[in-house]
Amino acid sequence: MRSSFALGLLASALTLTATAAFDCKKAQVAGHMYDLSPLAREIALDTNTTTPPTLTGTRYTLNPCAALKAEPDSVPAIDRCPEGAWVCRSVTNYKKDEKPRVTEVNAVAGKSSKDEPTLEAKASGSETPAEFHWILKGAEVEKVAWSTDIKFVCNKNAKDQDLPKVVEFKDGVLSLEWSVPAACALGSGDDKPPGNGDKDKDGSKEPIGSSGGGFFSTLFTLFVVVSTLYLVLGVMYNYLIVRASGLDLIPNRAFWREFPYLCSDFAQHVWGMVSGHRRGGYSVV
């Protein structure tokens, strides 16, 4: 019972630690912010090839913002997309009067829960890139590393519900093109609205990455992760080793109980030094 409880707490901590992942809502490319969250859904793209006496259908299932969800139990395990895949390629063979047969299933992007895409801007003549690429490696098939390259094109006249276009699948690389309003930059990487005229004084651009936030965002994330680990590991220790219960599970409870008073004393001490009303160490008898 105790071991199960400890494992549950540890799993919660790891889950919270993994939240600092690829964020579609705050994607950053070459110093510009993009909100790709309107595209956060699973999409299926189908292509068919006539292969007499059969028909071969290829389906690409993708979600640009997260790994694909696990397929239902009704789908045979051997025919399911690999766990952790962001883009899955499945090939099905159809023949008249026969049951369709899945002949191939592989991850074209993402092969584990640790994989995340990167956003890369190609050189262009404009200050704000009109297009950028979403790139993620997938499985290795017959010693060929598969990957997916989605070219996002800014198109304010399109709709975010429009589907991407399959350009080609060649040498293990799936090339897609997606023209949507979400591919248009919101502003600079410091979250200022577009048109503010702010530029890097030295003309340099921020490093290309999957998401932005800056130093303080990273510092806050680190603080949350460390605090969570401190609390979870402290509770686990008190529960499993000290055999504590109730409020005694809180690590260093006595210190945290006195912490507000310590802060108050410190504030009074600082105020006394600043205001000049600091009392001496001796008093007249």
PDB file of N, CA, C and O in Angstrom, residues 79-109:
ATOM      1  N   ASP A  79      -1.660  -3.379 -35.663  1.00  0.00           N
ATOM      2  CA  ASP A  79      -2.047  -2.382 -36.666  1.00  0.00           C
ATOM      3  C   ASP A  79      -2.090  -0.962 -36.094  1.00  0.00           C
ATOM      4  O   ASP A  79      -2.466  -0.026 -36.810  1.00  0.00           O
ATOM      5  N   ARG A  80      -1.709  -0.798 -34.849  1.00  0.00           N
ATOM      6  CA  ARG A  80      -1.792   0.528 -34.224  1.00  0.00           C
ATOM      7  C   ARG A  80      -0.523   1.332 -34.470  1.00  0.00           C
ATOM      8  O   ARG A  80       0.557   0.785 -34.651  1.00  0.00           O
ATOM      9  N   CYS A  81      -0.693   2.668 -34.424  1.00  0.00           N
ATOM     10  CA  CYS A  81       0.461   3.552 -34.529  1.00  0.00           C
ATOM     11  C   CYS A  81       1.325   3.396 -33.281  1.00  0.00           C
ATOM     12  O   CYS A  81       0.799   3.205 -32.182  1.00  0.00           O
ATOM     13  N   PRO A  82       2.635   3.484 -33.410  1.00  0.00           N
ATOM     14  CA  PRO A  82       3.522   3.354 -32.248  1.00  0.00           C
ATOM     15  C   PRO A  82       3.222   4.428 -31.202  1.00  0.00           C
ATOM     16  O   PRO A  82       2.897   5.565 -31.534  1.00  0.00           O
ATOM     17  N   GLU A  83       3.328   4.066 -29.946  1.00  0.00           N
ATOM     18  CA  GLU A  83       3.095   5.010 -28.863  1.00  0.00           C
ATOM     19  C   GLU A  83       4.147   6.117 -28.902  1.00  0.00           C
ATOM     20  O   GLU A  83       5.333   5.850 -29.048  1.00  0.00           O
ATOM     21  N   GLY A  84       3.717   7.358 -28.774  1.00  0.00           N
ATOM     22  CA  GLY A  84       4.626   8.492 -28.813  1.00  0.00           C
ATOM     23  C   GLY A  84       4.752   9.133 -30.175  1.00  0.00           C
ATOM     24  O   GLY A  84       5.425  10.154 -30.327  1.00  0.00           O
ATOM     25  N   ALA A  85       4.091   8.554 -31.191  1.00  0.00           N
ATOM     26  CA  ALA A  85       4.180   9.107 -32.549  1.00  0.00           C
ATOM     27  C   ALA A  85       3.381  10.406 -32.659  1.00  0.00           C
ATOM     28  O   ALA A  85       2.286  10.525 -32.129  1.00  0.00           O
ATOM     29  N   TRP A  86       3.955  11.389 -33.363  1.00  0.00           N
ATOM     30  CA  TRP A  86       3.257  12.634 -33.666  1.00  0.00           C
ATOM     31  C   TRP A  86       2.644  12.565 -35.061  1.00  0.00           C
ATOM     32  O   TRP A  86       1.616  13.179 -35.321  1.00  0.00           O
ATOM     33  N   VAL A  87       3.309  11.831 -35.942  1.00  0.00           N
ATOM     34  CA  VAL A  87       2.796  11.600 -37.291  1.00  0.00           C
ATOM     35  C   VAL A  87       2.946  10.114 -37.577  1.00  0.00           C
ATOM     36  O   VAL A  87       4.027   9.551 -37.419  1.00  0.00           O
ATOM     37  N   CYS A  88       1.847   9.484 -37.975  1.00  0.00           N
ATOM     38  CA  CYS A  88       1.853   8.045 -38.223  1.00  0.00           C
ATOM     39  C   CYS A  88       1.483   7.772 -39.687  1.00  0.00           C
ATOM     40  O   CYS A  88       0.597   8.419 -40.247  1.00  0.00           O
ATOM     41  N   ARG A  89       2.183   6.824 -40.277  1.00  0.00           N
ATOM     42  CA  ARG A  89       1.909   6.424 -41.656  1.00  0.00           C
ATOM     43  C   ARG A  89       1.451   4.971 -41.658  1.00  0.00           C
ATOM     44  O   ARG A  89       2.162   4.080 -41.195  1.00  0.00           O
ATOM     45  N   SER A  90       0.251   4.756 -42.181  1.00  0.00           N
ATOM     46  CA  SER A  90      -0.281   3.394 -42.274  1.00  0.00           C
ATOM     47  C   SER A  90      -0.687   3.114 -43.715  1.00  0.00           C
ATOM     48  O   SER A  90      -1.281   3.967 -44.382  1.00  0.00           O
ATOM     49  N   VAL A  91      -0.334   1.924 -44.170  1.00  0.00           N
ATOM     50  CA  VAL A  91      -0.619   1.519 -45.554  1.00  0.00           C
ATOM     51  C   VAL A  91      -1.576   0.332 -45.510  1.00  0.00           C
ATOM     52  O   VAL A  91      -1.329  -0.657 -44.804  1.00  0.00           O
ATOM     53  N   THR A  92      -2.673   0.451 -46.254  1.00  0.00           N
ATOM     54  CA  THR A  92      -3.689  -0.596 -46.289  1.00  0.00           C
ATOM     55  C   THR A  92      -3.919  -1.044 -47.729  1.00  0.00           C
ATOM     56  O   THR A  92      -4.013  -0.216 -48.648  1.00  0.00           O
ATOM     57  N   ASN A  93      -4.008  -2.335 -47.919  1.00  0.00           N
ATOM     58  CA  ASN A  93      -4.212  -2.907 -49.250  1.00  0.00           C
ATOM     59  C   ASN A  93      -5.655  -3.392 -49.370  1.00  0.00           C
ATOM     60  O   ASN A  93      -6.157  -4.109 -48.504  1.00  0.00           O
ATOM     61  N   TYR A  94      -6.327  -2.952 -50.458  1.00  0.00           N
ATOM     62  CA  TYR A  94      -7.716  -3.313 -50.685  1.00  0.00           C
ATOM     63  C   TYR A  94      -7.818  -4.174 -51.945  1.00  0.00           C
ATOM     64  O   TYR A  94      -7.217  -3.869 -52.974  1.00  0.00           O
ATOM     65  N   LYS A  95      -8.605  -5.242 -51.817  1.00  0.00           N
ATOM     66  CA  LYS A  95      -8.862  -6.113 -52.953  1.00  0.00           C
ATOM     67  C   LYS A  95     -10.334  -6.491 -52.959  1.00  0.00           C
ATOM     68  O   LYS A  95     -10.925  -6.738 -51.898  1.00  0.00           O
ATOM     69  N   LYS A  96     -10.904  -6.518 -54.111  1.00  0.00           N
ATOM     70  CA  LYS A  96     -12.339  -6.767 -54.227  1.00  0.00           C
ATOM     71  C   LYS A  96     -12.723  -8.073 -53.538  1.00  0.00           C
ATOM     72  O   LYS A  96     -12.053  -9.094 -53.677  1.00  0.00           O
ATOM     73  N   ASP A  97     -13.823  -7.979 -52.795  1.00  0.00           N
ATOM     74  CA  ASP A  97     -14.414  -9.135 -52.098  1.00  0.00           C
ATOM     75  C   ASP A  97     -13.489  -9.713 -51.023  1.00  0.00           C
ATOM     76  O   ASP A  97     -13.709 -10.826 -50.542  1.00  0.00           O
ATOM     77  N   GLU A  98     -12.458  -8.974 -50.627  1.00  0.00           N
ATOM     78  CA  GLU A  98     -11.578  -9.423 -49.551  1.00  0.00           C
ATOM     79  C   GLU A  98     -11.474  -8.342 -48.474  1.00  0.00           C
ATOM     80  O   GLU A  98     -11.649  -7.157 -48.749  1.00  0.00           O
ATOM     81  N   LYS A  99     -11.194  -8.769 -47.282  1.00  0.00           N
ATOM     82  CA  LYS A  99     -11.070  -7.842 -46.166  1.00  0.00           C
ATOM     83  C   LYS A  99      -9.797  -7.011 -46.318  1.00  0.00           C
ATOM     84  O   LYS A  99      -8.735  -7.539 -46.668  1.00  0.00           O
ATOM     85  N   PRO A 100      -9.877  -5.692 -46.085  1.00  0.00           N
ATOM     86  CA  PRO A 100      -8.677  -4.845 -46.184  1.00  0.00           C
ATOM     87  C   PRO A 100      -7.569  -5.358 -45.257  1.00  0.00           C
ATOM     88  O   PRO A 100      -7.829  -5.835 -44.156  1.00  0.00           O
ATOM     89  N   ARG A 101      -6.341  -5.221 -45.715  1.00  0.00           N
ATOM     90  CA  ARG A 101      -5.212  -5.744 -44.963  1.00  0.00           C
ATOM     91  C   ARG A 101      -4.173  -4.631 -44.755  1.00  0.00           C
ATOM     92  O   ARG A 101      -3.696  -4.027 -45.718  1.00  0.00           O
ATOM     93  N   VAL A 102      -3.881  -4.354 -43.487  1.00  0.00           N
ATOM     94  CA  VAL A 102      -2.865  -3.351 -43.163  1.00  0.00           C
ATOM     95  C   VAL A 102      -1.492  -3.973 -43.385  1.00  0.00           C
ATOM     96  O   VAL A 102      -1.148  -4.988 -42.792  1.00  0.00           O
ATOM     97  N   THR A 103      -0.703  -3.346 -44.238  1.00  0.00           N
ATOM     98  CA  THR A 103       0.602  -3.914 -44.597  1.00  0.00           C
ATOM     99  C   THR A 103       1.773  -3.169 -43.960  1.00  0.00           C
ATOM    100  O   THR A 103       2.892  -3.686 -43.929  1.00  0.00           O
ATOM    101  N   GLU A 104       1.515  -1.958 -43.450  1.00  0.00           N
ATOM    102  CA  GLU A 104       2.633  -1.186 -42.883  1.00  0.00           C
ATOM    103  C   GLU A 104       2.102  -0.120 -41.931  1.00  0.00           C
ATOM    104  O   GLU A 104       1.128   0.574 -42.238  1.00  0.00           O
ATOM    105  N   VAL A 105       2.733   0.006 -40.775  1.00  0.00           N
ATOM    106  CA  VAL A 105       2.416   1.067 -39.816  1.00  0.00           C
ATOM    107  C   VAL A 105       3.725   1.524 -39.176  1.00  0.00           C
ATOM    108  O   VAL A 105       4.448   0.713 -38.594  1.00  0.00           O
ATOM    109  N   ASN A 106       4.031   2.803 -39.276  1.00  0.00           N
ATOM    110  CA  ASN A 106       5.269   3.326 -38.711  1.00  0.00           C
ATOM    111  C   ASN A 106       5.119   4.787 -38.316  1.00  0.00           C
ATOM    112  O   ASN A 106       4.266   5.513 -38.853  1.00  0.00           O
ATOM    113  N   ALA A 107       5.965   5.224 -37.391  1.00  0.00           N
ATOM    114  CA  ALA A 107       5.993   6.625 -36.974  1.00  0.00           C
ATOM    115  C   ALA A 107       6.895   7.413 -37.911  1.00  0.00           C
ATOM    116  O   ALA A 107       8.083   7.129 -38.016  1.00  0.00           O
ATOM    117  N   VAL A 108       6.308   8.401 -38.585  1.00  0.00           N
ATOM    118  CA  VAL A 108       7.099   9.261 -39.453  1.00  0.00           C
ATOM    119  C   VAL A 108       7.625  10.468 -38.673  1.00  0.00           C
ATOM    120  O   VAL A 108       8.501  11.180 -39.139  1.00  0.00           O
ATOM    121  N   ALA A 109       7.089  10.678 -37.494  1.00  0.00           N
ATOM    122  CA  ALA A 109       7.564  11.747 -36.611  1.00  0.00           C
ATOM    123  C   ALA A 109       7.268  11.332 -35.179  1.00  0.00           C
ATOM    124  O   ALA A 109       6.158  10.933 -34.864  1.00  0.00           O
TER     125      ALA A 109
END
